[in-house]
PDB file of C-alpha atoms in Angstrom:
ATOM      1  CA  UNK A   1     172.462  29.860 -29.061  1.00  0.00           C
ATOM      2  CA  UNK A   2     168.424  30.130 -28.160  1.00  0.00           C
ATOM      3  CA  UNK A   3     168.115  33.521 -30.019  1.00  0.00           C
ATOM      4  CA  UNK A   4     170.278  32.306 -32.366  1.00  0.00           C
ATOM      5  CA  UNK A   5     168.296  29.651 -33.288  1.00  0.00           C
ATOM      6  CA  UNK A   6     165.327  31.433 -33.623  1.00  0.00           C
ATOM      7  CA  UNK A   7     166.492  33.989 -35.802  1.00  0.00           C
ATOM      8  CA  UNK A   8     167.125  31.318 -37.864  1.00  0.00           C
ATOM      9  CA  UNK A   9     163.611  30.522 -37.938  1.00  0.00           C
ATOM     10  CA  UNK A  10     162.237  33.867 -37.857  1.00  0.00           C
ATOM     11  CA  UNK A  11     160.632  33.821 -34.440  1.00  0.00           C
ATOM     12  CA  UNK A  12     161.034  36.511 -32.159  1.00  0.00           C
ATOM     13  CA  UNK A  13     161.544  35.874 -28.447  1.00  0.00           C
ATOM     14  CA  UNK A  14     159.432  37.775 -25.793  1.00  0.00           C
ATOM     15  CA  UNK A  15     160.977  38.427 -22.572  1.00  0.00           C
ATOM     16  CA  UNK A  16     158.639  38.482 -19.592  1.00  0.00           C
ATOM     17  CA  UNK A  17     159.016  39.993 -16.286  1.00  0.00           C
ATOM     18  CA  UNK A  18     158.096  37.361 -13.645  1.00  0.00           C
ATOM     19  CA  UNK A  19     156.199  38.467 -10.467  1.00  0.00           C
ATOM     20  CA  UNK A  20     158.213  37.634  -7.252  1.00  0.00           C
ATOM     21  CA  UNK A  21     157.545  34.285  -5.408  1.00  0.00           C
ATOM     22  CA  UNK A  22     154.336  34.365  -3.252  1.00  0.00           C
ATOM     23  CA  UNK A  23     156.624  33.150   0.048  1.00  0.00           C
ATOM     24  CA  UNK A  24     158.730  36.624  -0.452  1.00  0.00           C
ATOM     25  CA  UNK A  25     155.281  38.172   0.431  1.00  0.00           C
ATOM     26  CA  UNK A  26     155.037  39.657   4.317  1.00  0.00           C
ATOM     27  CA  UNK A  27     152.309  38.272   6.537  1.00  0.00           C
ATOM     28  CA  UNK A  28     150.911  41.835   6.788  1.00  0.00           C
ATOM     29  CA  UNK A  29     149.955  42.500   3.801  1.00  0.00           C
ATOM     30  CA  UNK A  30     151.267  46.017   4.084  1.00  0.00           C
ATOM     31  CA  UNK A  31     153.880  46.118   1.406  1.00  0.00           C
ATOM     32  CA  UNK A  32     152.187  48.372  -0.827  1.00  0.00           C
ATOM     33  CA  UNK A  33     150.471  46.187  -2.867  1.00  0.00           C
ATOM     34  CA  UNK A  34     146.915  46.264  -3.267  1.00  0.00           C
ATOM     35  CA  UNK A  35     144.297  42.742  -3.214  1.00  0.00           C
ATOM     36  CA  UNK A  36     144.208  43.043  -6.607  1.00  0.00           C
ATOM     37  CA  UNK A  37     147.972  42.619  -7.335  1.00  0.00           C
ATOM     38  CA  UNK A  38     147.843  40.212  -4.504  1.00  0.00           C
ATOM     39  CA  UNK A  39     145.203  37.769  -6.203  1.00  0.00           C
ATOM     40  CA  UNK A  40     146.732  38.693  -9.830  1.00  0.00           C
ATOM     41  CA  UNK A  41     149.637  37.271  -8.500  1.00  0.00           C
ATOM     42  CA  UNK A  42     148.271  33.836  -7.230  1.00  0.00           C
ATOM     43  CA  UNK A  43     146.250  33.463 -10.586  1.00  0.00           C
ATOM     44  CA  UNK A  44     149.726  33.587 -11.665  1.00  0.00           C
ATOM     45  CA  UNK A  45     151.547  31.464  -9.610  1.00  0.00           C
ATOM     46  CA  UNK A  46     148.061  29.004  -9.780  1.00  0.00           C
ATOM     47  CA  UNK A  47     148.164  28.733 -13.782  1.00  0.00           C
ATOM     48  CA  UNK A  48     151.859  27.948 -13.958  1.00  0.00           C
ATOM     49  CA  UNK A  49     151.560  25.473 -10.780  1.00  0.00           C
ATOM     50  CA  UNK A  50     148.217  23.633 -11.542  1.00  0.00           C
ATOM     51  CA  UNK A  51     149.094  21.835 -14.877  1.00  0.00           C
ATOM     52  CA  UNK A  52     152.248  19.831 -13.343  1.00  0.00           C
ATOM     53  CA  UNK A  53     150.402  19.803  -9.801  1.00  0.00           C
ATOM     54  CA  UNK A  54     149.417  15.728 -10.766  1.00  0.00           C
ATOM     55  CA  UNK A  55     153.709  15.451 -11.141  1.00  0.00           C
ATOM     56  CA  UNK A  56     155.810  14.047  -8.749  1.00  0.00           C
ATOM     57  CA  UNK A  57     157.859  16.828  -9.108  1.00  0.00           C
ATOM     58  CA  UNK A  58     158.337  18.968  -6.450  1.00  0.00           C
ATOM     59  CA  UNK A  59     156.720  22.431  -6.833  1.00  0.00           C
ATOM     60  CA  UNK A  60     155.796  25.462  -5.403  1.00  0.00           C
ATOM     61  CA  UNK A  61     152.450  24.898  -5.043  1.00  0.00           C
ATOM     62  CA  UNK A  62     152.308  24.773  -1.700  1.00  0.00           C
ATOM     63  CA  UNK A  63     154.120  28.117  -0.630  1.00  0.00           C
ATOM     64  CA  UNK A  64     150.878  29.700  -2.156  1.00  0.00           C
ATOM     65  CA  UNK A  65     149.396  28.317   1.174  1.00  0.00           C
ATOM     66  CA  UNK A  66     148.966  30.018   4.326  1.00  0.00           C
ATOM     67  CA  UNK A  67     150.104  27.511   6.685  1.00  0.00           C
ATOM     68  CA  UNK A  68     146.764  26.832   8.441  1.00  0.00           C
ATOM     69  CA  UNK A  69     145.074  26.128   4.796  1.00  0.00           C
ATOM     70  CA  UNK A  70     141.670  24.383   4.634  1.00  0.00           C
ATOM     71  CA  UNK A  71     141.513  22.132   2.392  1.00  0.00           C
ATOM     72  CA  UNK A  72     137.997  21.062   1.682  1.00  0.00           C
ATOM     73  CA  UNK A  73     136.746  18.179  -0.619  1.00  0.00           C
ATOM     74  CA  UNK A  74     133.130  17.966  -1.264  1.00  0.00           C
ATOM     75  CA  UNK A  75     133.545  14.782  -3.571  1.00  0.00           C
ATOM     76  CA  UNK A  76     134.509  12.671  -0.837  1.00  0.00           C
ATOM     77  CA  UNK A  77     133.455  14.764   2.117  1.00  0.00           C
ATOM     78  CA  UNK A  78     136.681  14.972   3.231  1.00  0.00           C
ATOM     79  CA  UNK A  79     138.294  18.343   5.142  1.00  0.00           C
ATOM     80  CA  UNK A  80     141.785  18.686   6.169  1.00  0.00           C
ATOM     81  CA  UNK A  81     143.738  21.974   7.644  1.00  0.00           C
ATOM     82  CA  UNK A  82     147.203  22.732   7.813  1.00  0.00           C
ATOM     83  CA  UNK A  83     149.800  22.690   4.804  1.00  0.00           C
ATOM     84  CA  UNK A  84     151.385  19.408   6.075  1.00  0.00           C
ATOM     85  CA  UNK A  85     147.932  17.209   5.912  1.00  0.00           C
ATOM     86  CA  UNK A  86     148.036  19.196   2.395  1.00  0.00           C
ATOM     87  CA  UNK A  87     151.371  18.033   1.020  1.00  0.00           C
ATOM     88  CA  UNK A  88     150.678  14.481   1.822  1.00  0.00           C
ATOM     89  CA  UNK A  89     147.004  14.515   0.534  1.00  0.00           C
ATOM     90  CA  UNK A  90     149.230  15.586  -2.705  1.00  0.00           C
ATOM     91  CA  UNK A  91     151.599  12.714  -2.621  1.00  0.00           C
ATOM     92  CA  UNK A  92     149.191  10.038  -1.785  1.00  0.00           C
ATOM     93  CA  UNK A  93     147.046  11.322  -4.965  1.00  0.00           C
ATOM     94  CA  UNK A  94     150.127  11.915  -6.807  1.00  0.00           C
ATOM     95  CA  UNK A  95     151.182   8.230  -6.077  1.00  0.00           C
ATOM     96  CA  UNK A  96     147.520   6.625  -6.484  1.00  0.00           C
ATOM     97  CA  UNK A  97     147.261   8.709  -9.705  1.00  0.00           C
ATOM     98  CA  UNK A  98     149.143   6.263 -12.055  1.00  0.00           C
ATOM     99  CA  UNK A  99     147.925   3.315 -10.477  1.00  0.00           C
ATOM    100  CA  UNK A 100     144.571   4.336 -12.153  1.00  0.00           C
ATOM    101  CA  UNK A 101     145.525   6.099 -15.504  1.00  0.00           C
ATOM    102  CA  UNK A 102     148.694   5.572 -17.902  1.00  0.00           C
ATOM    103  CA  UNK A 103     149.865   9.085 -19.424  1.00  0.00           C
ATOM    104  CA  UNK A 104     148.156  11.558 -17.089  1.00  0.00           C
ATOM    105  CA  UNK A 105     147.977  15.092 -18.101  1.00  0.00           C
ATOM    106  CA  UNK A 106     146.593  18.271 -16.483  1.00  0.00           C
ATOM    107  CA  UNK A 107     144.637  21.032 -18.311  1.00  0.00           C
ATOM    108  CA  UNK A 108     143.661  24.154 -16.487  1.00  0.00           C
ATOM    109  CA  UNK A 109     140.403  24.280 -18.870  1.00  0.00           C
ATOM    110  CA  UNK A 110     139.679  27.984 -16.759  1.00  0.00           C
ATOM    111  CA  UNK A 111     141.208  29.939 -13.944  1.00  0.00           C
ATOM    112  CA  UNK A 112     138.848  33.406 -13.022  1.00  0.00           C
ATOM    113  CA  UNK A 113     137.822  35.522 -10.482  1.00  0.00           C
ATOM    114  CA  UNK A 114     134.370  35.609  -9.532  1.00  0.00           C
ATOM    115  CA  UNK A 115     134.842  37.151  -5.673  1.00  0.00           C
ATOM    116  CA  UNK A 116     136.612  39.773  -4.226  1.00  0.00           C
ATOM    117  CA  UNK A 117     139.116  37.455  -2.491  1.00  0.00           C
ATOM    118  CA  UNK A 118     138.433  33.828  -4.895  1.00  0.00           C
ATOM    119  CA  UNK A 119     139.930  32.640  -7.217  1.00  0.00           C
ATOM    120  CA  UNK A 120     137.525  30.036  -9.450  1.00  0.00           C
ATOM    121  CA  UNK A 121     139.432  26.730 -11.453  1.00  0.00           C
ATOM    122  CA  UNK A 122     138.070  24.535 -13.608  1.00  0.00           C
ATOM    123  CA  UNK A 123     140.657  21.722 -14.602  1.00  0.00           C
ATOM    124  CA  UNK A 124     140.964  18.216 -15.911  1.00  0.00           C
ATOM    125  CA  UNK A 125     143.012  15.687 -15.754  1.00  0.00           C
ATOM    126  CA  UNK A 126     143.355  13.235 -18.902  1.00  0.00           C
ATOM    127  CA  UNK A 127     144.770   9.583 -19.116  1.00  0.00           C
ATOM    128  CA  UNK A 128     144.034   5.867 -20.028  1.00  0.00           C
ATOM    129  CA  UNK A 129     142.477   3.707 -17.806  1.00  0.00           C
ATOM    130  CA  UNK A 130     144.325   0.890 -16.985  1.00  0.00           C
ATOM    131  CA  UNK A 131     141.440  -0.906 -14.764  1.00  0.00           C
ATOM    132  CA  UNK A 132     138.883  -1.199 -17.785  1.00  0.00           C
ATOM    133  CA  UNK A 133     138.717  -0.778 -21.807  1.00  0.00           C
ATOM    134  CA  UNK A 134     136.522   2.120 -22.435  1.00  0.00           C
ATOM    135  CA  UNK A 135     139.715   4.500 -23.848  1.00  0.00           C
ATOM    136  CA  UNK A 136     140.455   7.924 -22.571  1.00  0.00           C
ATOM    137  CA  UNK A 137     139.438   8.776 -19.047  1.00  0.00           C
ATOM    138  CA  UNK A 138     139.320  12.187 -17.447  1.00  0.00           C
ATOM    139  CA  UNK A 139     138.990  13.606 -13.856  1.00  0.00           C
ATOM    140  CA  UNK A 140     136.641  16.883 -14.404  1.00  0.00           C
ATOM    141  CA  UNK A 141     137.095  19.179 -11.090  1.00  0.00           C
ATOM    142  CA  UNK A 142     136.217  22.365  -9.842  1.00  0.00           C
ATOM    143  CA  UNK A 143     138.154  24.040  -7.285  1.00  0.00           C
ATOM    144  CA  UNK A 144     137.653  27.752  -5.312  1.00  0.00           C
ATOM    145  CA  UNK A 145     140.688  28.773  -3.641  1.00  0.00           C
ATOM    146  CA  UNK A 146     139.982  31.580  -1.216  1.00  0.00           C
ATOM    147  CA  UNK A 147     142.756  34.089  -0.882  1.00  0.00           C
ATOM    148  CA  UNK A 148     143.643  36.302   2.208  1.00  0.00           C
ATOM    149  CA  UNK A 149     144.409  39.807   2.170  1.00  0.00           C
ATOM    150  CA  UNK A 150     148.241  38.577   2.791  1.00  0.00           C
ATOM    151  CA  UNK A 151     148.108  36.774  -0.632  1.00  0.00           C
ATOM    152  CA  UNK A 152     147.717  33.739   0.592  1.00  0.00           C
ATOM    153  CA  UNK A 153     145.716  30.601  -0.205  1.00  0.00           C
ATOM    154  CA  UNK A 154     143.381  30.325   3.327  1.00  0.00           C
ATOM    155  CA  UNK A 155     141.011  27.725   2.162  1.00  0.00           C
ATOM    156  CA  UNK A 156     140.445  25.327  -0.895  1.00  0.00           C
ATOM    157  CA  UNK A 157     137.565  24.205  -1.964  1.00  0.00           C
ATOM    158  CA  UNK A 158     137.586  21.189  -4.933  1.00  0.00           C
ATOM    159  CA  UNK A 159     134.079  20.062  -6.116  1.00  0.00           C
ATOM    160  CA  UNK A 160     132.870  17.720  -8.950  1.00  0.00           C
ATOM    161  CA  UNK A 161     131.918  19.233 -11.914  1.00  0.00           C
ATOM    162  CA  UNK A 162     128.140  17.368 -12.697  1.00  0.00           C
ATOM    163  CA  UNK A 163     128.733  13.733 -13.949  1.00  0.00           C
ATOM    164  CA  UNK A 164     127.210  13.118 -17.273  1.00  0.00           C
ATOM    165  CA  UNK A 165     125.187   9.587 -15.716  1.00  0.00           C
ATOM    166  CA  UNK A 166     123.440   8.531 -12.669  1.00  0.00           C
ATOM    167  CA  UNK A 167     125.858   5.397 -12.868  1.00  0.00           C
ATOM    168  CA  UNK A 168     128.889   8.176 -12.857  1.00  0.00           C
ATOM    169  CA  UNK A 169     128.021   9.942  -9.532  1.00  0.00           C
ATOM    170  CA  UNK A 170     127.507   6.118  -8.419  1.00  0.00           C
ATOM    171  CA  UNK A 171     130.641   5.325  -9.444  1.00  0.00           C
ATOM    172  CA  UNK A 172     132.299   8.409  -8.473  1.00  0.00           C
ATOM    173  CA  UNK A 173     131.274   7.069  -4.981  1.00  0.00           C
ATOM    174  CA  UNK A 174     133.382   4.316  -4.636  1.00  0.00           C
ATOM    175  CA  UNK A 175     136.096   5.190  -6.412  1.00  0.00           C
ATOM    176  CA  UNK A 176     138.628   7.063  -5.127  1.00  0.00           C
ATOM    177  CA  UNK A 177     138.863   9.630  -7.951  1.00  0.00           C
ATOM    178  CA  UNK A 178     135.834  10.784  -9.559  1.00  0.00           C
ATOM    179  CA  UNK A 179     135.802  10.481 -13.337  1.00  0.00           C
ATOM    180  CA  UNK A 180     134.026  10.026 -16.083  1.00  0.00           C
ATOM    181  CA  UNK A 181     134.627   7.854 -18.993  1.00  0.00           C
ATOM    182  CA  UNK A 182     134.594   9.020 -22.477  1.00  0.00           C
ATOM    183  CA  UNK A 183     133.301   6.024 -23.896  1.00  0.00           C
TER     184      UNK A 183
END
């Protein structure tokens, strides 16, 4: 019916092959693939994960963690390890999310390597605030996930990406999502 249907409209489908799920990865790392298929294959996993990562959805975000991952947020100051204190760190911002912005939506605005073993993200997410008037809201973020040579997520790093006003960063403070307002 699918190809069908876009016959119909003239469109050509492209199949893609789809790299194997990180978890089916060994913990040696010895499996004959090198640290750049490794980290190619977490940018993967990473672009397709990161836009629905604000979702209550369940994903598989997580098995791109080693289970020891540090998770490391210079906004607040805040460091947690272990994938557990991860996956609830996720549902607590995944439930607090709506509370402060109506019709969220993620954007991976960039996802590069810079390092050997890093990955660098720059992302956003975009909604209307529902505690004031000034319109469209967005959470601007910058995140390093460091990768180990088992293809594995070992530490992530989220930073703010520079607020626009003094009275943002202020703001950003006592809030607990920094943003900055488009108005």
């Amino acid at each position: 019916m699918r190809t069908s249907l876009a016959r119909w409209w003239g469109l050509r489908l492209v199949q893609q092959a789809v790299p194997p799920k990180p978890s089916h990865m060994g913990m040696s790392g010895d499996h004959g693939q090198g640290n750049d298929e490794r980290l190619n294959l977490v940018k993967y996993h990473l672009r397709r994960e990161l836009p629905v990562i604000h979702q209550a959805t369940p994903t598989d975000t997580l098995a791109l963690c080693h289970p020891n991952v540090i998770f490391r947020d210079n906004i607040h100051g805040i460091t947690l390890q272990g994938k557990r204190t991860l996956q609830l760190s996720l549902m607590a911002f995944r439930q607090s999310l709506p509370l402060l912005v109506s019709q969220p939506s993620c954007q991976v605005l960039w996802l590069d390597r810079r390092a050997s073993q890093q990955l660098h993200a720059r992302w956003r997410i975009v909604g209307f605030s529902r505690t004031s008037l000034t319109g469209q809201i967005w959470l601007d973020a910058y995140t390093v996930f460091h990768v180990k040579n088992t293809g594995l997520i070992e530490k992530i790093e989220l930073d703010n990406v520079m607020p626009r006003k003094s009275e943002d960063k202020e703001r950003a403070r006592h809030w607990p999502f920094a943003y900055s307002s488009s108005a």
